[in-house]
Amino acid sequence: MLTINHLYKRYNKFLALNDLNLHIDRGEIFGFIGPNGAGKTTTMRIVCGLLRANSGEVYVDGIDALNDSAAIKRKVGYVPDFFGVYDNLKVMEYMNFFASMYGFNSKEINETILGLLELVNLSDKKDDYVDGLSRGMKQRLCVARALIHDPELLVLDEPASGLDPRARFELKEILKNLGDMGKTILISSHILPELGEMCTSIGIMEKGQLVASGNVEEIAELKRANSPVHIKVISDRNEAITAIKEFPLVTKVSETDDEIIVDLNGEDEELFALLSGLISRNVKIVGFEREQANLETLFLDLTGQEDEGASSDEANEGGAQSEQEV
Ligand SMILES: Nc1ncnc2c1ncn2[C@@H]1O[C@H](COP(=O)(O)OP(=O)(O)OP(=O)(O)O)[C@@H](O)[C@H]1O
Ligand SMILES: [Mg+2]
């Protein structure tokens, strides 16, 4: 549904997108994660035909987004990160205004608009002034507006930011419904646990490039392959460390009070080779476990930045392992 190949975007001398590649299948809810300034908004605006790229290719359902912005605007619905000011405009007028921009007349689109307001739980607000709506309601109205022309791809830029937990939950339910209706959704956020729950796959962006993408489990697995291994021994610890260091894929060895922590380049096969190698050298191993990955630590590892959406509780969801972290 969406394919981005070798996309570059420069703002003067600053390279905001640096060879970005991304693919999203039809029907996916793709979560776009990255720290401030990573290039998420830039990417989304280019995909929606609102911003020119310097080079590369962007196809939405086969349509060339970089060269056919009129056709792309019919395919894509965009919910920007900033909701404008609409003095003296009521909800129905607001929806009609945008419908007219797509060439619908207000009679033929009325049913559709009412249906969309129902979808986003705003039916009872249809005669209210837009500026008087709460932030969460405005956000939902924006989603309804972006759906007026029945786009195949819905692009939402940080739709959950500034919403309270209940409004977030409601927005999430709406997006899940849209996913069930077969829409493809590209959504950016800083709030990882939420994205993990509702997205079919996620991509992590950093400095204008996608540094990881896949479904949530795949990404966690990717991280797992680089997680430290915690080893507990009851035989001589120095002998154990010497034996561990001889293993060629081991890159770092450190110690805590009761454990040896080993960085190992490799997956389960290599892990097994290390374990069996140590046992064959008579190291008495009573604990041998690789740290679990979770989305929070993954994000921090990949981007090296604080995630403002993460609470320390969530960041420690790894369970038993987190107690062992020093
Ligand atoms: N109009 C502009 N002129 C100059 N530089 C810009 C412009 N828009 C964005 N940039 C720069 O491009 C980079 C990417 O910005 P972008 O808004 O795409 O990031 P983002 O991932 O959406 O960040 P955030 O999480 O803060 O919304 C940033 O370094 C930003 O300063
Ligand atoms: Mg942004």
Tab-separated table of C-alpha atoms and ligand atoms in Angstrom:
chain	number	residue	atom	x	y	z
A	1	MET	CA	0.000	0.000	0.000
A	2	LEU	CA	2.836	2.382	0.865
A	3	THR	CA	6.345	2.021	-0.448
A	4	ILE	CA	9.125	4.517	0.185
A	5	ASN	CA	12.436	4.039	-1.616
A	6	HIS	CA	15.626	6.003	-0.980
A	7	LEU	CA	13.826	9.128	0.122
A	8	TYR	CA	15.892	12.256	0.783
A	9	LYS	CA	14.678	15.578	2.116
A	10	ARG	CA	16.884	18.566	2.780
A	11	TYR	CA	15.871	21.764	4.588
A	12	ASN	CA	18.565	24.126	3.330
A	13	LYS	CA	21.724	22.294	4.351
A	14	PHE	CA	20.042	20.086	6.954
A	15	LEU	CA	19.387	16.526	5.847
A	16	ALA	CA	16.051	15.603	7.466
A	17	LEU	CA	15.493	12.358	5.534
A	18	ASN	CA	18.584	10.418	4.703
A	19	ASP	CA	17.864	7.444	2.428
A	20	LEU	CA	14.599	6.448	4.080
A	21	ASN	CA	13.123	3.101	3.030
A	22	LEU	CA	9.791	1.828	4.281
A	23	HIS	CA	7.076	-0.581	3.213
A	24	ILE	CA	3.570	-0.946	4.618
A	25	ASP	CA	1.146	-3.613	3.423
A	26	ARG	CA	-2.545	-3.014	2.885
A	27	GLY	CA	-4.576	-3.260	6.088
A	28	GLU	CA	-1.619	-2.711	8.389
A	29	ILE	CA	-1.555	-0.308	11.298
A	30	PHE	CA	2.016	0.871	11.194
A	31	GLY	CA	3.418	2.731	14.192
A	32	PHE	CA	6.086	5.248	13.421
A	33	ILE	CA	8.310	5.854	16.437
A	34	GLY	CA	11.219	8.209	16.836
A	35	PRO	CA	12.582	11.001	18.962
A	36	ASN	CA	11.873	14.680	18.278
A	37	GLY	CA	13.376	15.736	14.988
A	38	ALA	CA	13.771	12.185	13.626
A	39	GLY	CA	11.808	13.112	10.490
A	40	LYS	CA	8.379	11.576	11.137
A	41	THR	CA	6.329	14.658	10.267
A	42	THR	CA	8.526	15.340	7.258
A	43	THR	CA	7.935	11.803	5.978
A	44	MET	CA	4.198	11.990	6.570
A	45	ARG	CA	3.838	15.312	4.793
A	46	ILE	CA	5.724	13.999	1.788
A	47	VAL	CA	3.564	10.850	1.712
A	48	CYS	CA	0.447	13.049	1.736
A	49	GLY	CA	1.677	15.197	-1.138
A	50	LEU	CA	2.039	18.270	1.082
A	51	LEU	CA	5.799	18.625	0.961
A	52	ARG	CA	8.349	18.160	-1.821
A	53	ALA	CA	11.134	15.643	-1.425
A	54	ASN	CA	14.580	16.105	-2.933
A	55	SER	CA	14.823	12.618	-4.354
A	56	GLY	CA	13.522	9.104	-3.977
A	57	GLU	CA	10.254	7.317	-4.657
A	58	VAL	CA	6.967	7.204	-2.760
A	59	TYR	CA	4.070	5.066	-3.971
A	60	VAL	CA	0.654	4.883	-2.355
A	61	ASP	CA	-1.406	2.091	-3.859
A	62	GLY	CA	0.672	2.412	-7.016
A	63	ILE	CA	0.310	6.182	-7.280
A	64	ASP	CA	3.448	8.275	-7.484
A	65	ALA	CA	3.160	10.610	-4.495
A	66	LEU	CA	6.093	12.771	-5.512
A	67	ASN	CA	4.733	13.609	-8.942
A	68	ASP	CA	0.966	13.320	-8.727
A	69	SER	CA	-0.117	15.203	-5.635
A	70	ALA	CA	-3.703	15.629	-6.865
A	71	ALA	CA	-4.208	11.862	-7.151
A	72	ILE	CA	-2.392	11.231	-3.896
A	73	LYS	CA	-4.685	13.552	-1.960
A	74	ARG	CA	-7.643	11.392	-2.963
A	75	LYS	CA	-5.895	8.266	-1.706
A	76	VAL	CA	-4.666	9.653	1.591
A	77	GLY	CA	-6.313	11.197	4.660
A	78	TYR	CA	-4.054	13.300	6.851
A	79	VAL	CA	-4.465	14.156	10.515
A	80	PRO	CA	-1.786	16.771	11.260
A	81	ASP	CA	-0.100	17.177	14.628
A	82	PHE	CA	-1.538	20.653	15.000
A	83	PHE	CA	-5.227	21.466	14.971
A	84	GLY	CA	-5.944	24.903	13.505
A	85	VAL	CA	-8.248	27.578	14.887
A	86	TYR	CA	-11.747	27.723	13.461
A	87	ASP	CA	-13.526	30.807	14.751
A	88	ASN	CA	-17.302	30.634	14.652
A	89	LEU	CA	-17.440	27.342	12.790
A	90	LYS	CA	-19.725	24.604	14.031
A	91	VAL	CA	-18.847	20.931	13.741
A	92	MET	CA	-21.218	20.259	10.806
A	93	GLU	CA	-20.038	23.414	9.021
A	94	TYR	CA	-16.456	22.371	9.548
A	95	MET	CA	-17.104	18.940	8.027
A	96	ASN	CA	-19.054	20.462	5.136
A	97	PHE	CA	-16.269	22.918	4.497
A	98	PHE	CA	-13.750	20.104	4.043
A	99	ALA	CA	-16.224	18.020	2.056
A	100	SER	CA	-16.625	20.910	-0.392
A	101	MET	CA	-12.860	20.996	-0.845
A	102	TYR	CA	-13.102	17.448	-2.142
A	103	GLY	CA	-15.889	18.505	-4.486
A	104	PHE	CA	-18.818	16.942	-2.595
A	105	ASN	CA	-21.991	18.988	-2.314
A	106	SER	CA	-23.477	19.238	1.144
A	107	LYS	CA	-26.668	17.285	0.323
A	108	GLU	CA	-24.946	14.177	-1.016
A	109	ILE	CA	-22.346	14.131	1.738
A	110	ASN	CA	-24.653	14.771	4.701
A	111	GLU	CA	-25.245	11.083	5.452
A	112	THR	CA	-21.540	10.371	5.198
A	113	ILE	CA	-20.700	13.187	7.583
A	114	LEU	CA	-23.247	12.027	10.124
A	115	GLY	CA	-21.849	8.503	9.839
A	116	LEU	CA	-18.316	9.745	10.401
A	117	LEU	CA	-19.332	11.814	13.417
A	118	GLU	CA	-20.919	8.696	14.828
A	119	LEU	CA	-17.771	6.705	14.152
A	120	VAL	CA	-15.738	9.163	16.221
A	121	ASN	CA	-18.423	9.565	18.911
A	122	LEU	CA	-19.212	13.172	18.156
A	123	SER	CA	-22.835	12.886	17.010
A	124	ASP	CA	-24.083	14.841	20.005
A	125	LYS	CA	-21.612	17.650	19.304
A	126	LYS	CA	-22.589	18.262	15.706
A	127	ASP	CA	-24.080	21.701	16.436
A	128	ASP	CA	-21.315	22.822	18.803
A	129	TYR	CA	-18.606	25.299	17.903
A	130	VAL	CA	-15.360	23.615	16.918
A	131	ASP	CA	-13.270	25.934	19.082
A	132	GLY	CA	-15.336	24.919	22.101
A	133	LEU	CA	-14.484	21.217	21.795
A	134	SER	CA	-11.964	19.605	24.102
A	135	ARG	CA	-8.619	18.615	22.684
A	136	GLY	CA	-9.600	14.955	22.480
A	137	MET	CA	-12.812	15.832	20.667
A	138	LYS	CA	-10.928	18.056	18.233
A	139	GLN	CA	-8.552	15.216	17.587
A	140	ARG	CA	-11.460	12.878	16.827
A	141	LEU	CA	-13.073	15.502	14.633
A	142	CYS	CA	-9.823	15.715	12.737
A	143	VAL	CA	-9.920	11.951	12.171
A	144	ALA	CA	-13.508	12.246	10.879
A	145	ARG	CA	-12.458	15.062	8.575
A	146	ALA	CA	-9.553	13.032	7.211
A	147	LEU	CA	-11.989	10.237	6.315
A	148	ILE	CA	-14.481	12.353	4.333
A	149	HIS	CA	-13.233	11.214	0.932
A	150	ASP	CA	-12.894	7.582	2.055
A	151	PRO	CA	-9.091	7.424	1.692
A	152	GLU	CA	-7.283	4.086	1.606
A	153	LEU	CA	-4.358	5.293	3.675
A	154	LEU	CA	-4.884	7.291	6.845
A	155	VAL	CA	-1.850	9.195	8.132
A	156	LEU	CA	-1.988	10.436	11.720
A	157	ASP	CA	0.775	12.566	13.175
A	158	GLU	CA	0.998	12.182	16.966
A	159	PRO	CA	-2.766	11.915	17.387
A	160	ALA	CA	-2.554	10.889	21.027
A	161	SER	CA	-0.297	13.678	22.261
A	162	GLY	CA	-1.929	15.877	24.850
A	163	LEU	CA	-4.870	13.528	25.379
A	164	ASP	CA	-5.854	12.159	28.775
A	165	PRO	CA	-5.890	8.362	29.221
A	166	ARG	CA	-9.602	8.083	28.487
A	167	ALA	CA	-9.378	10.144	25.300
A	168	ARG	CA	-6.396	8.056	24.261
A	169	PHE	CA	-8.335	4.899	24.823
A	170	GLU	CA	-11.231	6.210	22.724
A	171	LEU	CA	-8.913	7.238	19.922
A	172	LYS	CA	-7.285	3.836	20.005
A	173	GLU	CA	-10.667	2.123	19.718
A	174	ILE	CA	-11.541	4.285	16.718
A	175	LEU	CA	-8.280	3.426	15.008
A	176	LYS	CA	-8.769	-0.268	15.721
A	177	ASN	CA	-12.216	-0.045	14.101
A	178	LEU	CA	-10.704	1.637	11.075
A	179	GLY	CA	-8.135	-1.118	10.884
A	180	ASP	CA	-10.942	-3.684	10.983
A	181	MET	CA	-12.620	-1.775	8.154
A	182	GLY	CA	-9.535	-2.476	6.056
A	183	LYS	CA	-7.929	0.953	6.119
A	184	THR	CA	-4.161	1.138	6.116
A	185	ILE	CA	-2.932	3.399	8.882
A	186	LEU	CA	0.377	5.144	9.447
A	187	ILE	CA	0.535	6.636	12.922
A	188	SER	CA	3.353	8.391	14.725
A	189	SER	CA	3.746	8.566	18.464
A	190	HIS	CA	6.183	8.790	21.316
A	191	ILE	CA	4.071	6.483	23.406
A	192	LEU	CA	5.437	3.054	22.813
A	193	PRO	CA	3.220	0.776	24.894
A	194	GLU	CA	0.180	2.173	23.125
A	195	LEU	CA	1.624	1.676	19.692
A	196	GLY	CA	2.731	-1.806	20.597
A	197	GLU	CA	-0.802	-2.708	21.572
A	198	MET	CA	-2.639	-1.400	18.558
A	199	CYS	CA	-0.152	-1.611	15.724
A	200	THR	CA	0.424	-4.618	13.520
A	201	SER	CA	3.970	-3.427	12.969
A	202	ILE	CA	6.255	-0.626	13.982
A	203	GLY	CA	9.202	1.238	12.533
A	204	ILE	CA	11.755	3.099	14.582
A	205	MET	CA	13.121	6.227	12.996
A	206	GLU	CA	16.279	8.030	13.937
A	207	LYS	CA	18.004	10.924	12.154
A	208	GLY	CA	16.058	10.536	8.937
A	209	GLN	CA	16.453	6.770	8.627
A	210	LEU	CA	14.493	3.725	9.654
A	211	VAL	CA	16.732	1.920	12.130
A	212	ALA	CA	14.400	-1.030	12.743
A	213	SER	CA	11.045	-2.231	11.508
A	214	GLY	CA	8.840	-5.276	11.687
A	215	ASN	CA	6.121	-6.585	13.933
A	216	VAL	CA	6.528	-5.899	17.601
A	217	GLU	CA	7.781	-9.415	18.398
A	218	GLU	CA	10.286	-9.351	15.550
A	219	ILE	CA	11.740	-6.112	16.778
A	220	ALA	CA	11.889	-7.384	20.309
A	221	GLU	CA	13.704	-10.480	18.974
A	222	LEU	CA	16.162	-8.266	17.136
A	223	LYS	CA	16.963	-6.533	20.368
A	224	ARG	CA	17.075	-9.822	22.262
A	225	ALA	CA	19.856	-11.023	19.980
A	226	ASN	CA	22.010	-8.234	21.416
A	227	SER	CA	20.904	-8.393	25.040
A	228	PRO	CA	23.357	-9.302	27.775
A	229	VAL	CA	23.411	-12.805	29.200
A	230	HIS	CA	23.314	-13.195	32.991
A	231	ILE	CA	25.332	-16.138	34.254
A	232	LYS	CA	25.453	-17.442	37.807
A	233	VAL	CA	28.187	-19.867	38.802
A	234	ILE	CA	28.999	-21.751	41.993
A	235	SER	CA	32.525	-22.763	40.936
A	236	ASP	CA	35.480	-20.318	40.912
A	237	ARG	CA	34.326	-17.114	39.332
A	238	ASN	CA	37.669	-16.009	37.876
A	239	GLU	CA	38.095	-19.325	36.129
A	240	ALA	CA	34.603	-18.962	34.729
A	241	ILE	CA	35.360	-15.464	33.419
A	242	THR	CA	38.566	-16.635	31.799
A	243	ALA	CA	36.644	-19.403	30.059
A	244	ILE	CA	33.918	-16.987	28.931
A	245	LYS	CA	36.450	-14.536	27.484
A	246	GLU	CA	37.911	-17.270	25.335
A	247	PHE	CA	34.623	-17.616	23.521
A	248	PRO	CA	35.133	-15.678	20.251
A	249	LEU	CA	31.659	-14.069	20.037
A	250	VAL	CA	31.837	-12.583	23.518
A	251	THR	CA	32.405	-8.815	23.296
A	252	LYS	CA	32.252	-7.734	26.937
A	253	VAL	CA	32.269	-9.311	30.394
A	254	SER	CA	31.317	-7.552	33.614
A	255	GLU	CA	30.312	-8.618	37.133
A	256	THR	CA	27.730	-7.868	39.759
A	257	ASP	CA	27.673	-9.264	43.296
A	258	ASP	CA	26.213	-12.580	42.280
A	259	GLU	CA	26.359	-12.678	38.486
A	260	ILE	CA	28.588	-12.447	35.456
A	261	ILE	CA	27.116	-10.293	32.707
A	262	VAL	CA	28.161	-11.202	29.186
A	263	ASP	CA	27.624	-9.367	25.909
A	264	LEU	CA	27.450	-11.917	23.161
A	265	ASN	CA	27.082	-11.447	19.418
A	266	GLY	CA	24.648	-14.135	18.465
A	267	GLU	CA	21.319	-15.823	18.885
A	268	ASP	CA	20.121	-19.060	20.488
A	269	GLU	CA	22.645	-21.313	18.693
A	270	GLU	CA	25.581	-19.203	19.888
A	271	LEU	CA	24.058	-18.984	23.329
A	272	PHE	CA	23.896	-22.767	23.509
A	273	ALA	CA	27.478	-23.039	22.270
A	274	LEU	CA	28.617	-20.769	25.110
A	275	LEU	CA	26.645	-22.708	27.709
A	276	SER	CA	27.820	-26.128	26.561
A	277	GLY	CA	31.407	-24.833	26.181
A	278	LEU	CA	31.431	-23.628	29.788
A	279	ILE	CA	29.911	-26.821	31.118
A	280	SER	CA	32.492	-28.905	29.273
A	281	ARG	CA	35.172	-26.831	31.042
A	282	ASN	CA	33.633	-27.745	34.376
A	283	VAL	CA	32.202	-24.330	35.114
A	284	LYS	CA	29.329	-25.011	37.493
A	285	ILE	CA	26.466	-22.985	36.081
A	286	VAL	CA	23.272	-22.561	38.099
A	287	GLY	CA	21.790	-19.611	36.246
A	288	PHE	CA	22.006	-18.719	32.562
A	289	GLU	CA	19.543	-16.273	31.051
A	290	ARG	CA	19.425	-13.640	28.371
A	291	GLU	CA	17.682	-10.354	29.230
A	292	GLN	CA	14.220	-9.906	27.800
A	293	ALA	CA	13.633	-6.944	25.548
A	294	ASN	CA	10.709	-4.639	25.914
A	295	LEU	CA	9.666	-1.753	23.722
A	296	GLU	CA	10.826	0.915	26.121
A	297	THR	CA	14.382	-0.292	26.465
A	298	LEU	CA	14.427	-1.095	22.769
A	299	PHE	CA	13.520	2.461	21.896
A	300	LEU	CA	16.093	3.894	24.260
A	301	ASP	CA	18.775	1.549	22.973
A	302	LEU	CA	18.083	2.222	19.336
A	303	THR	CA	17.744	5.955	19.581
A	304	GLY	CA	19.766	6.705	22.678
A	305	GLN	CA	17.094	9.158	23.834
A	306	GLU	CA	14.653	9.569	26.660
A	307	ASP	CA	11.103	8.612	25.773
A	308	GLU	CA	8.818	11.144	27.362
A	309	GLY	CA	5.841	8.782	27.242
A	310	ALA	CA	7.469	6.054	29.288
A	311	SER	CA	7.053	5.845	33.002
A	312	SER	CA	9.764	4.114	34.954
A	313	ASP	CA	7.309	1.356	35.859
A	314	GLU	CA	6.668	0.576	32.238
A	315	ALA	CA	10.353	0.729	31.493
A	316	ASN	CA	10.901	-1.990	34.061
A	317	GLU	CA	8.278	-4.343	32.737
A	318	GLY	CA	11.026	-6.827	31.904
A	319	GLY	CA	10.198	-8.596	35.173
A	320	ALA	CA	12.809	-10.558	37.074
A	321	GLN	CA	15.614	-9.287	34.882
A	322	SER	CA	15.156	-5.690	35.843
A	323	GLU	CA	16.013	-6.552	39.428
A	324	GLN	CA	19.325	-7.825	38.203
A	325	GLU	CA	20.168	-4.683	36.298
A	326	VAL	CA	22.799	-2.707	38.107
B	1	LIG	N1	10.382	23.794	7.666
B	1	LIG	C1	11.558	23.404	8.153
B	1	LIG	N2	12.676	24.123	7.953
B	1	LIG	C2	13.871	23.719	8.426
B	1	LIG	N3	14.064	22.581	9.120
B	1	LIG	C3	13.002	21.801	9.347
B	1	LIG	C4	11.683	22.163	8.871
B	1	LIG	N4	10.815	21.203	9.243
B	1	LIG	C5	11.540	20.287	9.910
B	1	LIG	N5	12.842	20.639	9.965
B	1	LIG	C6	13.916	19.853	10.605
B	1	LIG	O1	13.894	18.537	10.097
B	1	LIG	C7	14.078	17.572	11.134
B	1	LIG	C8	12.922	16.606	11.136
B	1	LIG	O2	11.751	17.279	11.555
B	1	LIG	P1	10.341	16.545	11.715
B	1	LIG	O3	9.374	17.587	12.076
B	1	LIG	O4	10.080	15.745	10.502
B	1	LIG	O5	10.648	15.586	12.934
B	1	LIG	P2	9.635	14.699	13.795
B	1	LIG	O6	10.204	13.321	13.813
B	1	LIG	O7	8.266	14.873	13.306
B	1	LIG	O8	9.814	15.340	15.238
B	1	LIG	P3	8.725	15.526	16.426
B	1	LIG	O9	8.708	14.249	17.193
B	1	LIG	O10	9.331	16.639	17.242
B	1	LIG	O11	7.419	15.903	15.821
B	1	LIG	C9	14.227	18.388	12.416
B	1	LIG	O12	15.590	18.476	12.716
B	1	LIG	C10	13.677	19.729	12.084
B	1	LIG	O13	14.347	20.745	12.794
B	2	MG	MG	6.540	15.605	14.190
